[in-house]
mmCIF file of C-alpha atoms in Angstrom:
data_model
loop_
_atom_site.group_PDB
_atom_site.id
_atom_site.type_symbol
_atom_site.label_atom_id
_atom_site.label_comp_id
_atom_site.label_asym_id
_atom_site.label_seq_id
_atom_site.Cartn_x
_atom_site.Cartn_y
_atom_site.Cartn_z
ATOM 1 C CA LEU E 1 -0.048 -0.103 0.084
ATOM 2 C CA TRP E 2 1.747 3.186 -1.186
ATOM 3 C CA LEU E 3 -0.325 6.261 -0.020
ATOM 4 C CA HIS E 4 0.719 9.990 -0.571
ATOM 5 C CA LEU E 5 -0.550 12.303 2.010
ATOM 6 C CA SER E 6 -0.867 15.811 3.126
ATOM 7 C CA CYS E 7 -1.948 16.934 6.503
ATOM 8 C CA PHE E 8 -4.460 19.809 7.546
ATOM 9 C CA ASN E 9 -4.702 21.360 11.197
ATOM 10 C CA ASN E 10 -8.275 21.762 11.674
ATOM 11 C CA GLY E 11 -7.414 25.008 13.345
ATOM 12 C CA LEU E 12 -8.595 24.516 17.015
ATOM 13 C CA ASP E 13 -6.124 26.135 19.518
ATOM 14 C CA ILE E 14 -4.035 23.701 21.526
ATOM 15 C CA ARG E 15 -3.828 26.300 24.504
ATOM 16 C CA GLY E 16 -7.642 26.811 24.441
ATOM 17 C CA GLY E 17 -8.411 23.185 26.158
ATOM 18 C CA GLU E 18 -10.449 22.456 23.056
ATOM 19 C CA ALA E 19 -9.885 18.955 20.989
ATOM 20 C CA VAL E 20 -7.335 19.500 18.546
ATOM 21 C CA SER E 21 -7.438 17.766 15.475
ATOM 22 C CA VAL E 22 -5.572 17.089 11.942
ATOM 23 C CA THR E 23 -6.955 15.525 8.785
ATOM 24 C CA LEU E 24 -4.781 13.306 6.787
ATOM 25 C CA HIS E 25 -5.480 13.424 2.976
ATOM 26 C CA THR E 26 -4.571 10.415 1.052
ATOM 27 C CA ASP E 27 -4.892 9.000 -2.084
ATOM 28 C CA VAL E 28 -7.719 6.229 -0.898
ATOM 29 C CA GLY E 29 -9.602 8.856 1.332
ATOM 30 C CA ASP E 30 -8.835 11.154 4.376
ATOM 31 C CA ILE E 31 -7.796 10.152 8.272
ATOM 32 C CA LYS E 32 -8.901 12.343 10.822
ATOM 33 C CA ILE E 33 -6.750 12.107 13.945
ATOM 34 C CA GLU E 34 -7.352 13.999 17.446
ATOM 35 C CA VAL E 35 -4.385 14.949 19.044
ATOM 36 C CA PHE E 36 -3.649 14.478 22.927
ATOM 37 C CA CYS E 37 -1.774 17.612 23.496
ATOM 38 C CA GLU E 38 -2.167 17.936 27.259
ATOM 39 C CA ARG E 39 -0.652 14.583 27.756
ATOM 40 C CA THR E 40 1.885 14.646 24.938
ATOM 41 C CA PRO E 41 2.906 18.406 24.393
ATOM 42 C CA LYS E 42 6.235 17.885 22.786
ATOM 43 C CA THR E 43 5.360 15.346 20.780
ATOM 44 C CA CYS E 44 2.192 17.278 19.685
ATOM 45 C CA GLU E 45 4.194 20.586 19.459
ATOM 46 C CA ASN E 46 6.317 19.121 16.758
ATOM 47 C CA PHE E 47 3.485 16.923 15.048
ATOM 48 C CA LEU E 48 1.392 20.229 14.131
ATOM 49 C CA ALA E 49 4.208 22.219 13.552
ATOM 50 C CA LEU E 50 5.387 19.253 11.062
ATOM 51 C CA CYS E 51 2.025 19.605 9.317
ATOM 52 C CA ALA E 52 1.710 23.460 9.308
ATOM 53 C CA SER E 53 5.045 23.592 7.596
ATOM 54 C CA ASN E 54 3.601 20.912 4.832
ATOM 55 C CA TYR E 55 6.574 18.564 6.119
ATOM 56 C CA TYR E 56 4.322 15.486 5.326
ATOM 57 C CA ASN E 57 2.941 16.625 2.073
ATOM 58 C CA GLY E 58 3.789 14.079 -0.329
ATOM 59 C CA CYS E 59 5.112 11.379 2.142
ATOM 60 C CA ILE E 60 4.063 7.695 1.407
ATOM 61 C CA PHE E 61 3.027 5.198 3.639
ATOM 62 C CA HIS E 62 6.526 3.168 3.599
ATOM 63 C CA ARG E 63 5.671 0.523 5.973
ATOM 64 C CA ASN E 64 2.474 -1.729 6.134
ATOM 65 C CA ILE E 65 1.944 -4.644 7.879
ATOM 66 C CA LYS E 66 -1.477 -6.484 8.013
ATOM 67 C CA GLY E 67 -2.994 -6.654 11.311
ATOM 68 C CA PHE E 68 -0.531 -4.362 12.836
ATOM 69 C CA MET E 69 0.031 -1.063 11.701
ATOM 70 C CA VAL E 70 0.717 1.254 8.935
ATOM 71 C CA GLN E 71 3.882 4.029 9.036
ATOM 72 C CA THR E 72 4.669 7.164 7.520
ATOM 73 C CA GLY E 73 6.405 10.372 8.326
ATOM 74 C CA ASP E 74 9.755 10.067 6.256
ATOM 75 C CA PRO E 75 9.905 12.542 3.326
ATOM 76 C CA THR E 76 12.593 10.175 1.795
ATOM 77 C CA GLY E 77 10.341 7.228 1.786
ATOM 78 C CA THR E 78 12.835 4.725 2.793
ATOM 79 C CA GLY E 79 11.793 4.532 6.414
ATOM 80 C CA ARG E 80 15.409 5.791 7.464
ATOM 81 C CA GLY E 81 14.723 9.639 6.926
ATOM 82 C CA GLY E 82 12.901 12.195 8.792
ATOM 83 C CA SER E 83 13.688 14.856 11.430
ATOM 84 C CA SER E 84 11.877 16.766 14.445
ATOM 85 C CA ILE E 85 11.450 20.429 14.344
ATOM 86 C CA TRP E 86 14.461 21.136 16.294
ATOM 87 C CA GLY E 87 16.608 18.985 14.026
ATOM 88 C CA LYS E 88 17.270 16.389 16.441
ATOM 89 C CA LYS E 89 15.380 13.338 18.078
ATOM 90 C CA PHE E 90 13.402 13.864 21.093
ATOM 91 C CA GLU E 91 12.321 12.171 24.315
ATOM 92 C CA ASP E 92 9.587 9.727 24.467
ATOM 93 C CA GLU E 93 6.310 11.237 26.420
ATOM 94 C CA TYR E 94 4.730 8.002 27.937
ATOM 95 C CA SER E 95 1.590 8.136 29.893
ATOM 96 C CA GLU E 96 -0.263 5.282 31.805
ATOM 97 C CA TYR E 97 -3.550 6.574 30.403
ATOM 98 C CA LEU E 98 -2.454 6.424 26.626
ATOM 99 C CA LYS E 99 -2.269 2.930 25.417
ATOM 100 C CA HIS E 100 -2.479 1.070 22.064
ATOM 101 C CA ASN E 101 -5.742 -0.322 23.203
ATOM 102 C CA VAL E 102 -7.979 -0.082 20.397
ATOM 103 C CA ARG E 103 -7.760 0.139 16.393
ATOM 104 C CA GLY E 104 -6.602 3.918 14.964
ATOM 105 C CA VAL E 105 -4.300 4.742 17.907
ATOM 106 C CA VAL E 106 -1.018 7.192 16.561
ATOM 107 C CA SER E 107 2.042 6.750 17.968
ATOM 108 C CA MET E 108 5.675 8.195 17.262
ATOM 109 C CA ALA E 109 7.979 5.456 15.332
ATOM 110 C CA ASN E 110 11.363 5.281 17.196
ATOM 111 C CA ASN E 111 14.522 3.532 16.966
ATOM 112 C CA GLY E 112 14.627 3.053 21.066
ATOM 113 C CA PRO E 113 14.366 5.273 23.983
ATOM 114 C CA ASN E 114 14.302 8.895 23.247
ATOM 115 C CA THR E 115 14.793 8.690 19.543
ATOM 116 C CA ASN E 116 11.515 10.314 18.142
ATOM 117 C CA GLY E 117 11.660 12.479 14.697
ATOM 118 C CA SER E 118 9.125 12.862 12.511
ATOM 119 C CA GLN E 119 7.918 9.277 11.652
ATOM 120 C CA PHE E 120 4.431 7.839 13.072
ATOM 121 C CA PHE E 121 2.144 4.903 12.879
ATOM 122 C CA ILE E 122 -1.446 3.968 13.187
ATOM 123 C CA THR E 123 -2.494 0.653 14.755
ATOM 124 C CA TYR E 124 -4.744 -1.714 12.821
ATOM 125 C CA GLY E 125 -5.853 -3.095 16.316
ATOM 126 C CA LYS E 126 -4.838 -3.242 20.195
ATOM 127 C CA GLN E 127 -1.069 -3.789 20.536
ATOM 128 C CA PRO E 128 -0.543 -3.682 24.073
ATOM 129 C CA HIS E 129 3.082 -4.827 23.656
ATOM 130 C CA LEU E 130 4.008 -1.469 22.282
ATOM 131 C CA ASP E 131 2.644 0.400 25.453
ATOM 132 C CA MET E 132 5.148 2.360 27.180
ATOM 133 C CA LYS E 133 7.791 1.712 24.279
ATOM 134 C CA TYR E 134 6.189 4.258 21.688
ATOM 135 C CA THR E 135 4.573 7.511 22.602
ATOM 136 C CA VAL E 136 1.147 7.535 22.045
ATOM 137 C CA PHE E 137 -0.298 10.879 20.718
ATOM 138 C CA GLY E 138 -3.200 10.769 18.938
ATOM 139 C CA LYS E 139 -6.310 8.722 17.634
#
């Protein structure tokens, strides 16, 4: 599955306490993601800023594992690229309240602890083995 995406911040204020959402526009339809800014502020700041700067426009879903997850966020399309808004990896933001407990959970992809950049994935179902290993920041 190779999908190109662009994202659109639906314009809600992070500081206003309102729900913040982003819509990913793909070749096969839109995906609306609610982001959890109160529990994962740094991750959401990064993700929303990348969306606002059109960083994700044209990215493909470079990894798709049936029944597990689909991954994107690498402008090179290889799965080895991508960067945060700070130009370096940033720390995990785990929460006991944010789990991989349903279909559609959005988490940062990483290469180990505190190596978040721009890549993220969306689960196809419950994936409890990912809890406290990948920062959940949306659904």
